[in-house]
PDB file of C-alpha atoms and ligand atoms in Angstrom:
ATOM      1  CA  MET A1213     118.722 138.581 119.179  1.00  0.00           C
ATOM      2  CA  SER A1214     119.642 135.364 116.632  1.00  0.00           C
ATOM      3  CA  ALA A1215     121.721 132.987 118.594  1.00  0.00           C
ATOM      4  CA  PRO A1216     125.331 132.944 116.269  1.00  0.00           C
ATOM      5  CA  VAL A1217     126.154 130.431 113.998  1.00  0.00           C
ATOM      6  CA  MET A1218     128.983 129.768 111.422  1.00  0.00           C
ATOM      7  CA  VAL A1219     129.486 127.385 108.509  1.00  0.00           C
ATOM      8  CA  ALA A1220     132.383 126.897 106.677  1.00  0.00           C
ATOM      9  CA  SER A1221     134.836 124.472 104.300  1.00  0.00           C
ATOM     10  CA  GLU A1222     136.889 121.718 106.073  1.00  0.00           C
ATOM     11  CA  ASN A1223     139.866 123.846 106.727  1.00  0.00           C
ATOM     12  CA  GLY A1224     137.989 126.507 108.664  1.00  0.00           C
ATOM     13  CA  ARG A1225     138.559 125.344 112.184  1.00  0.00           C
ATOM     14  CA  ARG A1226     141.041 128.127 113.556  1.00  0.00           C
ATOM     15  CA  GLY A1227     139.434 131.270 111.776  1.00  0.00           C
ATOM     16  CA  MET A1228     135.751 129.806 112.921  1.00  0.00           C
ATOM     17  CA  MET A1229     136.812 129.432 116.496  1.00  0.00           C
ATOM     18  CA  ALA A1230     138.217 132.984 116.665  1.00  0.00           C
ATOM     19  CA  ALA A1231     135.226 134.302 114.885  1.00  0.00           C
ATOM     20  CA  MET A1232     132.601 132.549 116.899  1.00  0.00           C
ATOM     21  CA  ALA A1233     134.037 134.369 119.845  1.00  0.00           C
ATOM     22  CA  ARG A1234     133.694 137.575 118.203  1.00  0.00           C
ATOM     23  CA  LEU A1235     129.994 136.893 117.154  1.00  0.00           C
ATOM     24  CA  ARG A1236     129.037 136.149 120.901  1.00  0.00           C
ATOM     25  CA  GLU A1237     130.377 139.165 122.073  1.00  0.00           C
ATOM     26  CA  GLY A1238     127.668 140.775 119.693  1.00  0.00           C
ATOM     27  CA  GLY A1239     130.289 141.544 116.642  1.00  0.00           C
ATOM     28  CA  SER A1240     128.662 141.565 113.341  1.00  0.00           C
ATOM     29  CA  ALA A1241     128.752 138.557 110.571  1.00  0.00           C
ATOM     30  CA  LEU A1242     130.751 141.044 108.251  1.00  0.00           C
ATOM     31  CA  ASP A1243     133.589 141.456 110.869  1.00  0.00           C
ATOM     32  CA  ALA A1244     133.919 137.670 111.907  1.00  0.00           C
ATOM     33  CA  VAL A1245     133.703 136.244 108.395  1.00  0.00           C
ATOM     34  CA  GLU A1246     136.718 138.585 107.750  1.00  0.00           C
ATOM     35  CA  LEU A1247     138.437 137.695 110.838  1.00  0.00           C
ATOM     36  CA  ALA A1248     138.306 133.967 110.164  1.00  0.00           C
ATOM     37  CA  CYS A1249     139.447 134.404 106.715  1.00  0.00           C
ATOM     38  CA  ARG A1250     142.299 136.373 107.572  1.00  0.00           C
ATOM     39  CA  ILE A1251     143.685 133.310 110.141  1.00  0.00           C
ATOM     40  CA  VAL A1252     143.445 131.035 107.518  1.00  0.00           C
ATOM     41  CA  GLU A1253     145.270 133.230 105.044  1.00  0.00           C
ATOM     42  CA  ASP A1254     147.952 133.814 107.413  1.00  0.00           C
ATOM     43  CA  ASP A1255     148.527 130.370 107.968  1.00  0.00           C
ATOM     44  CA  PRO A1256     151.630 129.022 105.792  1.00  0.00           C
ATOM     45  CA  ASP A1257     150.477 125.676 106.094  1.00  0.00           C
ATOM     46  CA  ASP A1258     147.369 125.930 104.502  1.00  0.00           C
ATOM     47  CA  HIS A1259     148.401 125.774 100.856  1.00  0.00           C
ATOM     48  CA  SER A1260     145.241 126.770  98.994  1.00  0.00           C
ATOM     49  CA  VAL A1261     144.847 130.097 100.637  1.00  0.00           C
ATOM     50  CA  GLY A1262     146.639 133.423 101.099  1.00  0.00           C
ATOM     51  CA  TYR A1263     150.578 133.373 102.389  1.00  0.00           C
ATOM     52  CA  GLY A1264     152.204 129.576 101.409  1.00  0.00           C
ATOM     53  CA  GLY A1265     149.227 129.215  98.709  1.00  0.00           C
ATOM     54  CA  LEU A1266     150.312 127.472  95.657  1.00  0.00           C
ATOM     55  CA  PRO A1267     151.752 129.532  92.766  1.00  0.00           C
ATOM     56  CA  ASN A1268     150.846 129.626  89.101  1.00  0.00           C
ATOM     57  CA  VAL A1269     152.600 128.090  86.563  1.00  0.00           C
ATOM     58  CA  LEU A1270     155.371 130.754  86.467  1.00  0.00           C
ATOM     59  CA  GLY A1271     155.691 130.374  90.343  1.00  0.00           C
ATOM     60  CA  GLU A1272     154.064 133.319  91.344  1.00  0.00           C
ATOM     61  CA  VAL A1273     151.188 133.201  93.997  1.00  0.00           C
ATOM     62  CA  GLU A1274     148.062 135.214  92.637  1.00  0.00           C
ATOM     63  CA  LEU A1275     145.260 135.760  95.493  1.00  0.00           C
ATOM     64  CA  ASP A1276     141.592 135.972  94.702  1.00  0.00           C
ATOM     65  CA  ALA A1277     138.844 136.789  97.583  1.00  0.00           C
ATOM     66  CA  SER A1278     135.207 138.246  97.943  1.00  0.00           C
ATOM     67  CA  ILE A1279     132.771 139.325 100.821  1.00  0.00           C
ATOM     68  CA  MET A1280     129.315 139.954 100.941  1.00  0.00           C
ATOM     69  CA  ASP A1281     127.036 141.637 103.175  1.00  0.00           C
ATOM     70  CA  GLY A1282     123.538 139.918 103.690  1.00  0.00           C
ATOM     71  CA  ALA A1283     121.708 142.890 105.055  1.00  0.00           C
ATOM     72  CA  THR A1284     122.551 145.045 102.000  1.00  0.00           C
ATOM     73  CA  LEU A1285     124.005 143.073  99.224  1.00  0.00           C
ATOM     74  CA  ARG A1286     126.959 145.245  98.913  1.00  0.00           C
ATOM     75  CA  ALA A1287     129.985 143.012  97.609  1.00  0.00           C
ATOM     76  CA  GLY A1288     133.877 143.730  97.227  1.00  0.00           C
ATOM     77  CA  ALA A1289     136.246 141.361  95.614  1.00  0.00           C
ATOM     78  CA  VAL A1290     140.035 141.190  94.281  1.00  0.00           C
ATOM     79  CA  ALA A1291     141.376 138.683  91.826  1.00  0.00           C
ATOM     80  CA  ALA A1292     144.960 137.907  90.745  1.00  0.00           C
ATOM     81  CA  VAL A1293     146.949 139.945  93.498  1.00  0.00           C
ATOM     82  CA  GLN A1294     150.466 139.267  94.154  1.00  0.00           C
ATOM     83  CA  GLY A1295     152.451 140.742  96.347  1.00  0.00           C
ATOM     84  CA  TYR A1296     150.013 141.329  98.934  1.00  0.00           C
ATOM     85  CA  GLY A1297     148.669 138.969 101.916  1.00  0.00           C
ATOM     86  CA  ARG A1298     144.911 139.199 103.290  1.00  0.00           C
ATOM     87  CA  ALA A1299     143.215 139.470 100.284  1.00  0.00           C
ATOM     88  CA  ILE A1300     139.726 139.354 102.243  1.00  0.00           C
ATOM     89  CA  THR A1301     140.517 142.570 103.837  1.00  0.00           C
ATOM     90  CA  LEU A1302     141.693 144.326 100.375  1.00  0.00           C
ATOM     91  CA  ALA A1303     137.965 142.877  99.196  1.00  0.00           C
ATOM     92  CA  ARG A1304     136.381 144.294 102.281  1.00  0.00           C
ATOM     93  CA  ARG A1305     137.969 147.777 101.412  1.00  0.00           C
ATOM     94  CA  VAL A1306     137.002 147.774  97.753  1.00  0.00           C
ATOM     95  CA  MET A1307     133.611 147.070  98.974  1.00  0.00           C
ATOM     96  CA  GLU A1308     133.503 149.962 101.674  1.00  0.00           C
ATOM     97  CA  GLU A1309     135.839 152.386 100.049  1.00  0.00           C
ATOM     98  CA  THR A1310     135.352 152.343  96.191  1.00  0.00           C
ATOM     99  CA  PRO A1311     131.901 152.359  94.255  1.00  0.00           C
ATOM    100  CA  HIS A1312     133.338 149.321  92.710  1.00  0.00           C
ATOM    101  CA  VAL A1313     132.849 145.537  93.324  1.00  0.00           C
ATOM    102  CA  LEU A1314     136.170 143.858  91.997  1.00  0.00           C
ATOM    103  CA  ILE A1315     139.308 145.268  91.151  1.00  0.00           C
ATOM    104  CA  VAL A1316     142.033 142.896  89.779  1.00  0.00           C
ATOM    105  CA  ALA A1317     145.729 142.512  89.482  1.00  0.00           C
ATOM    106  CA  ARG A1318     147.629 145.882  89.160  1.00  0.00           C
ATOM    107  CA  GLY A1319     144.339 147.994  90.200  1.00  0.00           C
ATOM    108  CA  ALA A1320     144.039 145.827  93.562  1.00  0.00           C
ATOM    109  CA  GLU A1321     147.848 146.188  94.403  1.00  0.00           C
ATOM    110  CA  ARG A1322     147.880 149.720  93.887  1.00  0.00           C
ATOM    111  CA  LEU A1323     144.787 149.965  95.969  1.00  0.00           C
ATOM    112  CA  ALA A1324     146.512 148.027  98.648  1.00  0.00           C
ATOM    113  CA  SER A1325     149.403 150.131  98.328  1.00  0.00           C
ATOM    114  CA  GLU A1326     147.271 153.508  98.779  1.00  0.00           C
ATOM    115  CA  LEU A1327     145.762 151.881 101.963  1.00  0.00           C
ATOM    116  CA  GLY A1328     148.812 151.684 103.345  1.00  0.00           C
ATOM    117  CA  GLU A1329     148.948 147.641 103.500  1.00  0.00           C
ATOM    118  CA  THR A1330     152.613 146.312 103.651  1.00  0.00           C
ATOM    119  CA  PRO A1331     153.881 144.356 100.647  1.00  0.00           C
ATOM    120  CA  GLN A1332     154.777 140.905 101.287  1.00  0.00           C
ATOM    121  CA  ASP A1333     156.239 138.080  99.138  1.00  0.00           C
ATOM    122  CA  GLN A1334     153.268 135.501  99.312  1.00  0.00           C
ATOM    123  CA  ARG A1335     155.723 132.838  98.280  1.00  0.00           C
ATOM    124  CA  THR A1336     156.695 130.382 101.059  1.00  0.00           C
ATOM    125  CA  GLU A1337     159.985 128.045 100.530  1.00  0.00           C
ATOM    126  CA  GLU A1338     157.643 124.981 100.747  1.00  0.00           C
ATOM    127  CA  ALA A1339     155.293 126.176  98.214  1.00  0.00           C
ATOM    128  CA  LEU A1340     157.917 126.717  95.729  1.00  0.00           C
ATOM    129  CA  ARG A1341     159.628 123.547  96.627  1.00  0.00           C
ATOM    130  CA  ARG A1342     156.115 122.126  95.470  1.00  0.00           C
ATOM    131  CA  TRP A1343     155.905 124.317  92.311  1.00  0.00           C
ATOM    132  CA  ARG A1344     159.312 122.681  91.230  1.00  0.00           C
ATOM    133  CA  GLU A1345     158.524 119.116  92.437  1.00  0.00           C
ATOM    134  CA  ARG A1346     155.262 119.659  90.053  1.00  0.00           C
ATOM    135  CA  TYR A1347     157.676 120.575  87.232  1.00  0.00           C
ATOM    136  CA  ASP A1348     160.046 117.420  87.996  1.00  0.00           C
ATOM    137  CA  GLU A1349     157.035 114.769  88.252  1.00  0.00           C
ATOM    138  CA  ARG A1350     155.987 115.705  84.876  1.00  0.00           C
ATOM    139  CA  GLY A1351     159.366 116.037  82.985  1.00  0.00           C
ATOM    140  CA  LEU A1352     159.218 119.842  82.768  1.00  0.00           C
ATOM    141  CA  THR A1353     161.683 122.365  83.049  1.00  0.00           C
ATOM    142  CA  PRO A1354     160.471 125.995  84.539  1.00  0.00           C
ATOM    143  CA  GLY A1355     160.707 128.693  81.889  1.00  0.00           C
ATOM    144  CA  SER A1356     161.992 126.016  78.773  1.00  0.00           C
ATOM    145  CA  THR A1357     158.826 127.256  76.665  1.00  0.00           C
ATOM    146  CA  GLU A1358     156.967 130.000  76.123  1.00  0.00           C
ATOM    147  CA  ASN A1359     153.585 127.576  75.293  1.00  0.00           C
ATOM    148  CA  LEU A1360     152.862 127.967  78.954  1.00  0.00           C
ATOM    149  CA  ARG A1361     148.962 127.193  77.686  1.00  0.00           C
ATOM    150  CA  ASN A1362     150.474 123.420  77.546  1.00  0.00           C
ATOM    151  CA  VAL A1363     152.578 123.579  80.452  1.00  0.00           C
ATOM    152  CA  ALA A1364     149.996 124.880  82.752  1.00  0.00           C
ATOM    153  CA  ARG A1365     147.544 122.020  81.336  1.00  0.00           C
ATOM    154  CA  THR A1366     150.254 119.547  81.985  1.00  0.00           C
ATOM    155  CA  LEU A1367     150.854 120.713  85.519  1.00  0.00           C
ATOM    156  CA  THR A1368     146.866 120.722  86.654  1.00  0.00           C
ATOM    157  CA  ARG A1369     146.070 117.560  84.885  1.00  0.00           C
ATOM    158  CA  PRO A1370     145.962 114.477  87.395  1.00  0.00           C
ATOM    159  CA  LEU A1371     148.772 112.047  86.329  1.00  0.00           C
ATOM    160  CA  ASN A1372     146.768 109.115  86.263  1.00  0.00           C
ATOM    161  CA  LEU A1373     143.610 109.684  83.901  1.00  0.00           C
ATOM    162  CA  GLN A1374     142.106 106.435  85.043  1.00  0.00           C
ATOM    163  CA  ASP A1375     140.901 108.457  88.395  1.00  0.00           C
ATOM    164  CA  LYS A1376     138.027 109.663  87.040  1.00  0.00           C
ATOM    165  CA  ILE A1377     136.610 111.819  89.483  1.00  0.00           C
ATOM    166  CA  TYR A1378     138.465 113.097  92.126  1.00  0.00           C
ATOM    167  CA  LYS A1379     141.396 110.803  93.245  1.00  0.00           C
ATOM    168  CA  ALA A1380     144.209 113.032  95.063  1.00  0.00           C
ATOM    169  CA  ALA A1381     146.121 113.866  92.092  1.00  0.00           C
ATOM    170  CA  ARG A1382     143.902 116.702  91.830  1.00  0.00           C
ATOM    171  CA  VAL A1383     143.298 117.226  95.365  1.00  0.00           C
ATOM    172  CA  ASP A1384     147.080 118.644  95.786  1.00  0.00           C
ATOM    173  CA  THR A1385     146.043 121.440  93.478  1.00  0.00           C
ATOM    174  CA  LEU A1386     142.330 122.708  94.740  1.00  0.00           C
ATOM    175  CA  GLY A1387     141.618 124.631  98.133  1.00  0.00           C
ATOM    176  CA  THR A1388     139.829 127.555  99.057  1.00  0.00           C
ATOM    177  CA  VAL A1389     138.229 128.880 102.667  1.00  0.00           C
ATOM    178  CA  ASN A1390     134.682 129.549 103.002  1.00  0.00           C
ATOM    179  CA  PHE A1391     132.802 131.125 105.841  1.00  0.00           C
ATOM    180  CA  ILE A1392     129.398 132.074 106.395  1.00  0.00           C
ATOM    181  CA  ALA A1393     128.183 134.020 109.534  1.00  0.00           C
ATOM    182  CA  LEU A1394     124.959 134.682 111.095  1.00  0.00           C
ATOM    183  CA  ASP A1395     125.414 137.164 113.833  1.00  0.00           C
ATOM    184  CA  THR A1396     123.232 138.259 117.147  1.00  0.00           C
ATOM    185  CA  HIS A1397     121.688 140.762 114.840  1.00  0.00           C
ATOM    186  CA  GLY A1398     120.140 138.292 112.622  1.00  0.00           C
ATOM    187  CA  ASN A1399     122.963 139.798 109.671  1.00  0.00           C
ATOM    188  CA  LEU A1400     124.429 137.100 107.465  1.00  0.00           C
ATOM    189  CA  ALA A1401     127.577 137.434 105.709  1.00  0.00           C
ATOM    190  CA  SER A1402     129.798 135.394 103.550  1.00  0.00           C
ATOM    191  CA  ALA A1403     133.789 135.412 102.678  1.00  0.00           C
ATOM    192  CA  VAL A1404     135.956 133.510 100.032  1.00  0.00           C
ATOM    193  CA  SER A1405     139.604 133.521 100.019  1.00  0.00           C
ATOM    194  CA  THR A1406     141.957 131.223  97.968  1.00  0.00           C
ATOM    195  CA  SER A1407     145.484 131.255  96.039  1.00  0.00           C
ATOM    196  CA  GLY A1408     143.181 129.646  93.168  1.00  0.00           C
ATOM    197  CA  LEU A1409     143.982 126.339  91.185  1.00  0.00           C
ATOM    198  CA  GLY A1410     147.604 125.679  91.923  1.00  0.00           C
ATOM    199  CA  TRP A1411     149.774 125.991  88.721  1.00  0.00           C
ATOM    200  CA  LYS A1412     147.100 127.751  86.663  1.00  0.00           C
ATOM    201  CA  TYR A1413     147.892 129.805  83.945  1.00  0.00           C
ATOM    202  CA  PRO A1414     148.584 133.742  84.837  1.00  0.00           C
ATOM    203  CA  GLY A1415     145.708 136.148  85.310  1.00  0.00           C
ATOM    204  CA  ARG A1416     143.364 132.615  85.479  1.00  0.00           C
ATOM    205  CA  VAL A1417     140.339 133.851  87.926  1.00  0.00           C
ATOM    206  CA  GLY A1418     138.311 131.581  89.260  1.00  0.00           C
ATOM    207  CA  ASP A1419     134.677 131.191  91.131  1.00  0.00           C
ATOM    208  CA  SER A1420     135.873 132.684  94.417  1.00  0.00           C
ATOM    209  CA  PRO A1421     136.057 136.398  93.502  1.00  0.00           C
ATOM    210  CA  LEU A1422     132.995 136.371  91.481  1.00  0.00           C
ATOM    211  CA  ILE A1423     129.824 136.939  92.966  1.00  0.00           C
ATOM    212  CA  GLY A1424     127.073 134.825  92.166  1.00  0.00           C
ATOM    213  CA  ALA A1425     129.705 132.084  91.181  1.00  0.00           C
ATOM    214  CA  GLY A1426     131.515 131.344  94.416  1.00  0.00           C
ATOM    215  CA  ASN A1427     130.172 133.767  96.891  1.00  0.00           C
ATOM    216  CA  TYR A1428     126.218 134.922  97.427  1.00  0.00           C
ATOM    217  CA  CYS A1429     124.776 136.412 100.740  1.00  0.00           C
ATOM    218  CA  ASP A1430     121.152 137.814 100.954  1.00  0.00           C
ATOM    219  CA  ASN A1431     119.678 138.451 104.512  1.00  0.00           C
ATOM    220  CA  ARG A1432     116.288 137.311 103.106  1.00  0.00           C
ATOM    221  CA  TYR A1433     116.856 133.958 101.739  1.00  0.00           C
ATOM    222  CA  GLY A1434     120.565 132.691 102.592  1.00  0.00           C
ATOM    223  CA  ALA A1435     123.922 132.427 101.473  1.00  0.00           C
ATOM    224  CA  ALA A1436     126.166 129.942  99.807  1.00  0.00           C
ATOM    225  CA  ALA A1437     129.934 129.782  99.085  1.00  0.00           C
ATOM    226  CA  CYS A1438     131.869 127.080  96.875  1.00  0.00           C
ATOM    227  CA  THR A1439     135.514 125.527  96.871  1.00  0.00           C
ATOM    228  CA  GLY A1440     136.310 123.371  94.183  1.00  0.00           C
ATOM    229  CA  MET A1441     137.005 123.706  90.282  1.00  0.00           C
ATOM    230  CA  GLY A1442     135.895 127.091  89.702  1.00  0.00           C
ATOM    231  CA  GLU A1443     135.058 126.889  86.184  1.00  0.00           C
ATOM    232  CA  LEU A1444     132.247 124.848  87.222  1.00  0.00           C
ATOM    233  CA  ALA A1445     130.763 127.215  89.617  1.00  0.00           C
ATOM    234  CA  ILE A1446     131.135 130.089  87.181  1.00  0.00           C
ATOM    235  CA  ARG A1447     129.372 128.416  84.244  1.00  0.00           C
ATOM    236  CA  VAL A1448     126.261 127.474  86.545  1.00  0.00           C
ATOM    237  CA  SER A1449     126.271 130.633  88.857  1.00  0.00           C
ATOM    238  CA  THR A1450     126.751 128.106  91.880  1.00  0.00           C
ATOM    239  CA  ALA A1451     126.484 130.213  94.609  1.00  0.00           C
ATOM    240  CA  ARG A1452     123.234 132.701  93.684  1.00  0.00           C
ATOM    241  CA  SER A1453     121.348 129.747  92.192  1.00  0.00           C
ATOM    242  CA  LEU A1454     121.450 127.978  95.323  1.00  0.00           C
ATOM    243  CA  VAL A1455     120.108 131.055  97.130  1.00  0.00           C
ATOM    244  CA  LEU A1456     117.644 131.677  94.190  1.00  0.00           C
ATOM    245  CA  TYR A1457     116.319 128.355  94.725  1.00  0.00           C
ATOM    246  CA  LEU A1458     115.729 129.054  98.405  1.00  0.00           C
ATOM    247  CA  LYS A1459     114.108 132.450  97.377  1.00  0.00           C
ATOM    248  CA  CYS A1460     111.801 130.211  95.212  1.00  0.00           C
ATOM    249  CA  GLY A1461     110.820 127.710  98.348  1.00  0.00           C
ATOM    250  CA  MET A1462     113.063 125.505  98.116  1.00  0.00           C
ATOM    251  CA  THR A1463     114.410 123.554 101.369  1.00  0.00           C
ATOM    252  CA  LEU A1464     118.008 124.049 102.170  1.00  0.00           C
ATOM    253  CA  ARG A1465     118.437 120.209 100.954  1.00  0.00           C
ATOM    254  CA  ASP A1466     116.476 120.690  98.120  1.00  0.00           C
ATOM    255  CA  ALA A1467     118.182 124.132  96.701  1.00  0.00           C
ATOM    256  CA  GLY A1468     121.527 122.710  97.283  1.00  0.00           C
ATOM    257  CA  ARG A1469     120.875 119.498  95.503  1.00  0.00           C
ATOM    258  CA  GLU A1470     119.599 121.547  92.611  1.00  0.00           C
ATOM    259  CA  ALA A1471     122.487 123.295  92.525  1.00  0.00           C
ATOM    260  CA  LEU A1472     124.548 120.039  92.333  1.00  0.00           C
ATOM    261  CA  ARG A1473     122.484 119.035  89.581  1.00  0.00           C
ATOM    262  CA  ASP A1474     123.524 122.184  87.555  1.00  0.00           C
ATOM    263  CA  LEU A1475     126.904 121.362  88.150  1.00  0.00           C
ATOM    264  CA  LEU A1476     126.362 117.675  87.550  1.00  0.00           C
ATOM    265  CA  ALA A1477     125.003 118.666  84.006  1.00  0.00           C
ATOM    266  CA  LEU A1478     128.511 120.044  82.640  1.00  0.00           C
ATOM    267  CA  ASP A1479     131.195 118.165  81.363  1.00  0.00           C
ATOM    268  CA  ALA A1480     133.490 118.490  84.099  1.00  0.00           C
ATOM    269  CA  GLY A1481     136.997 116.710  83.197  1.00  0.00           C
ATOM    270  CA  ALA A1482     138.802 114.020  85.663  1.00  0.00           C
ATOM    271  CA  GLY A1483     139.585 115.105  88.909  1.00  0.00           C
ATOM    272  CA  GLN A1484     137.205 118.194  88.543  1.00  0.00           C
ATOM    273  CA  TYR A1485     134.328 118.370  91.783  1.00  0.00           C
ATOM    274  CA  MET A1486     132.715 121.281  93.543  1.00  0.00           C
ATOM    275  CA  ASN A1487     131.768 121.924  96.821  1.00  0.00           C
ATOM    276  CA  ILE A1488     129.358 124.434  98.522  1.00  0.00           C
ATOM    277  CA  VAL A1489     128.619 125.604 101.972  1.00  0.00           C
ATOM    278  CA  ALA A1490     124.903 127.163 102.486  1.00  0.00           C
ATOM    279  CA  MET A1491     123.226 128.870 105.367  1.00  0.00           C
ATOM    280  CA  THR A1492     119.519 129.737 105.798  1.00  0.00           C
ATOM    281  CA  PRO A1493     118.549 133.257 107.467  1.00  0.00           C
ATOM    282  CA  ASP A1494     117.359 131.339 110.588  1.00  0.00           C
ATOM    283  CA  GLY A1495     120.443 129.397 110.797  1.00  0.00           C
ATOM    284  CA  GLU A1496     119.810 126.215 109.334  1.00  0.00           C
ATOM    285  CA  VAL A1497     123.449 124.862 107.912  1.00  0.00           C
ATOM    286  CA  ALA A1498     124.463 122.337 105.209  1.00  0.00           C
ATOM    287  CA  GLY A1499     127.047 121.306 102.902  1.00  0.00           C
ATOM    288  CA  PHE A1500     126.983 119.717  99.364  1.00  0.00           C
ATOM    289  CA  THR A1501     129.200 118.080  96.853  1.00  0.00           C
ATOM    290  CA  THR A1502     129.602 116.575  93.641  1.00  0.00           C
ATOM    291  CA  VAL A1503     131.872 113.921  94.744  1.00  0.00           C
ATOM    292  CA  PRO A1504     131.866 111.298  97.612  1.00  0.00           C
ATOM    293  CA  GLY A1505     133.875 111.451 101.052  1.00  0.00           C
ATOM    294  CA  LYS A1506     133.363 115.727 101.626  1.00  0.00           C
ATOM    295  CA  GLN A1507     132.785 117.132 104.783  1.00  0.00           C
ATOM    296  CA  TYR A1508     132.231 120.726 105.823  1.00  0.00           C
ATOM    297  CA  LEU A1509     132.573 122.442 109.471  1.00  0.00           C
ATOM    298  CA  TYR A1510     129.755 124.080 111.271  1.00  0.00           C
ATOM    299  CA  GLN A1511     129.245 125.480 114.884  1.00  0.00           C
ATOM    300  CA  ARG A1512     126.396 126.600 116.771  1.00  0.00           C
ATOM    301  CA  ASP A1513     126.133 129.048 120.091  1.00  0.00           C
ATOM    302  CA  ASP A1514     125.539 126.063 122.201  1.00  0.00           C
ATOM    303  CA  MET A1515     128.788 124.215 120.750  1.00  0.00           C
ATOM    304  CA  VAL A1516     132.312 124.052 122.617  1.00  0.00           C
ATOM    305  CA  GLU A1517     134.074 124.063 119.132  1.00  0.00           C
ATOM    306  CA  PRO A1518     133.453 123.891 115.498  1.00  0.00           C
ATOM    307  CA  GLN A1519     132.332 120.057 114.191  1.00  0.00           C
ATOM    308  CA  LEU A1520     132.693 117.962 110.698  1.00  0.00           C
ATOM    309  CA  ALA A1521     129.563 117.177 109.014  1.00  0.00           C
ATOM    310  CA  ASP A1522     129.039 115.025 105.881  1.00  0.00           C
ATOM    311  CA  ARG A1523     128.189 116.719 102.677  1.00  0.00           C
ATOM    312  CA  TRP A1524     124.903 116.116 100.694  1.00  0.00           C
ATOM    313  CA  MET A1525     125.384 114.563  97.084  1.00  0.00           C
ATOM    314  CA  VAL A1526     122.484 114.069  94.642  1.00  0.00           C
ATOM    315  CA  GLU A1527     121.376 110.548  95.166  1.00  0.00           C
TER     316      GLU A1527
HETATM  317  N1  LIG B2937     137.491 127.419  93.496  1.00  0.00           N
HETATM  318  C1  LIG B2937     138.771 127.739  93.537  1.00  0.00           C
HETATM  319  C2  LIG B2937     139.252 128.219  92.373  1.00  0.00           C
HETATM  320  O1  LIG B2937     138.902 127.610  91.261  1.00  0.00           O
HETATM  321  C3  LIG B2937     139.728 126.740  93.949  1.00  0.00           C
HETATM  322  C4  LIG B2937     139.366 125.654  94.865  1.00  0.00           C
HETATM  323  O2  LIG B2937     138.270 125.757  95.549  1.00  0.00           O
HETATM  324  O3  LIG B2937     139.584 124.561  95.047  1.00  0.00           O
HETATM  325  O4  LIG B2937     139.772 129.094  92.043  1.00  0.00           O
END
C-alpha cells in the first residue's frame, strides 16, 4: 500500500481536492487524474482548458489532451477537437477503445459522436469577447485577410517586445492543466488538458497531447507533465527526457534541471517559457520552470488541502 500523492499545475486546486478524495477511497491513479482534469475542463472561468478556453485565430476553440498509465505505458490523446468538451475523457477512450494513441480533429469528433458524447459549443461569451478585444488591441479585424499566418503571429506576440521572457503580455495566451497521481496500489498516472495557445493558427497542436513532449508516465521511474510554450517541449521531448534522466539514476531535482537545460538551449522567443511538474514512483514531487515566480500544487495524504510550492529553476 502506498500513500496517495498528487502534483499539478497551479490551476488544478479544485480538481486535485476531488481526485485526492477518490485516491483515499482506493481509486486508481488513472481515474483520479481523469476526474481532476474534467473538473478544470468544465470550469468556464479557466480560459486555458476545455469549456471557455481561448479560441484560435478564427475564433474557434480547439482542445488537446492526453493521459498515460504508468503501470502499462498505455496512452491516449486527442488534438484540435472542436464542438466537444472533456477532451481528457476522449483521450482515455482513445487509449482504451482504439488501437491508437492519438486521434485528431475530424476523427476525434467522429469518435466522440460514436461514443455517444453530447456535442457542446466550447466557446463562451467571455472567451469570444477576449478574442475580439485581442484583434482590436492589435488594430486588426477578424476575417479581413486570408493571410492568417501574419494575423496569428501578430495576435500571439507580446505587445511590448522589451518584455523579454515572461511578462504578463504573453501569460494570457498560455495555460494548460497538468495532474500526476500516485494511488494506494503504487501506480502512477498523468493527464494534461488544454485549449492550447490562444489565437493560434488553426490546427496548431502543442505539447499537451504529444506523449513524450508534454506528458510521460512510467511506474518504474516517474512521471512528468508540462505547461507553457508547447513548441519548446516538443523540440526537446521534455516530459520523456525528465523521466529518462530519472531512469539514468539522477535525483528528481537534477533530472528536472537537466530537462530545463535542454529547454534553455533553445532560441525561445519573447514570452516563451516552459514549466514542468514531476513525481517519482515513491511519491516525491517537484516543479520546474524556465522563468522566475512560477509555482505548482501538491497534496500528500496527510494534508487537508493542496499547497502551492515554488518551482525550481536552473541556477
Ligand atoms: N502547452 C500548451 C500548448 O502549447 C499551452 C500551455 O501550457 O500554456 O498548447
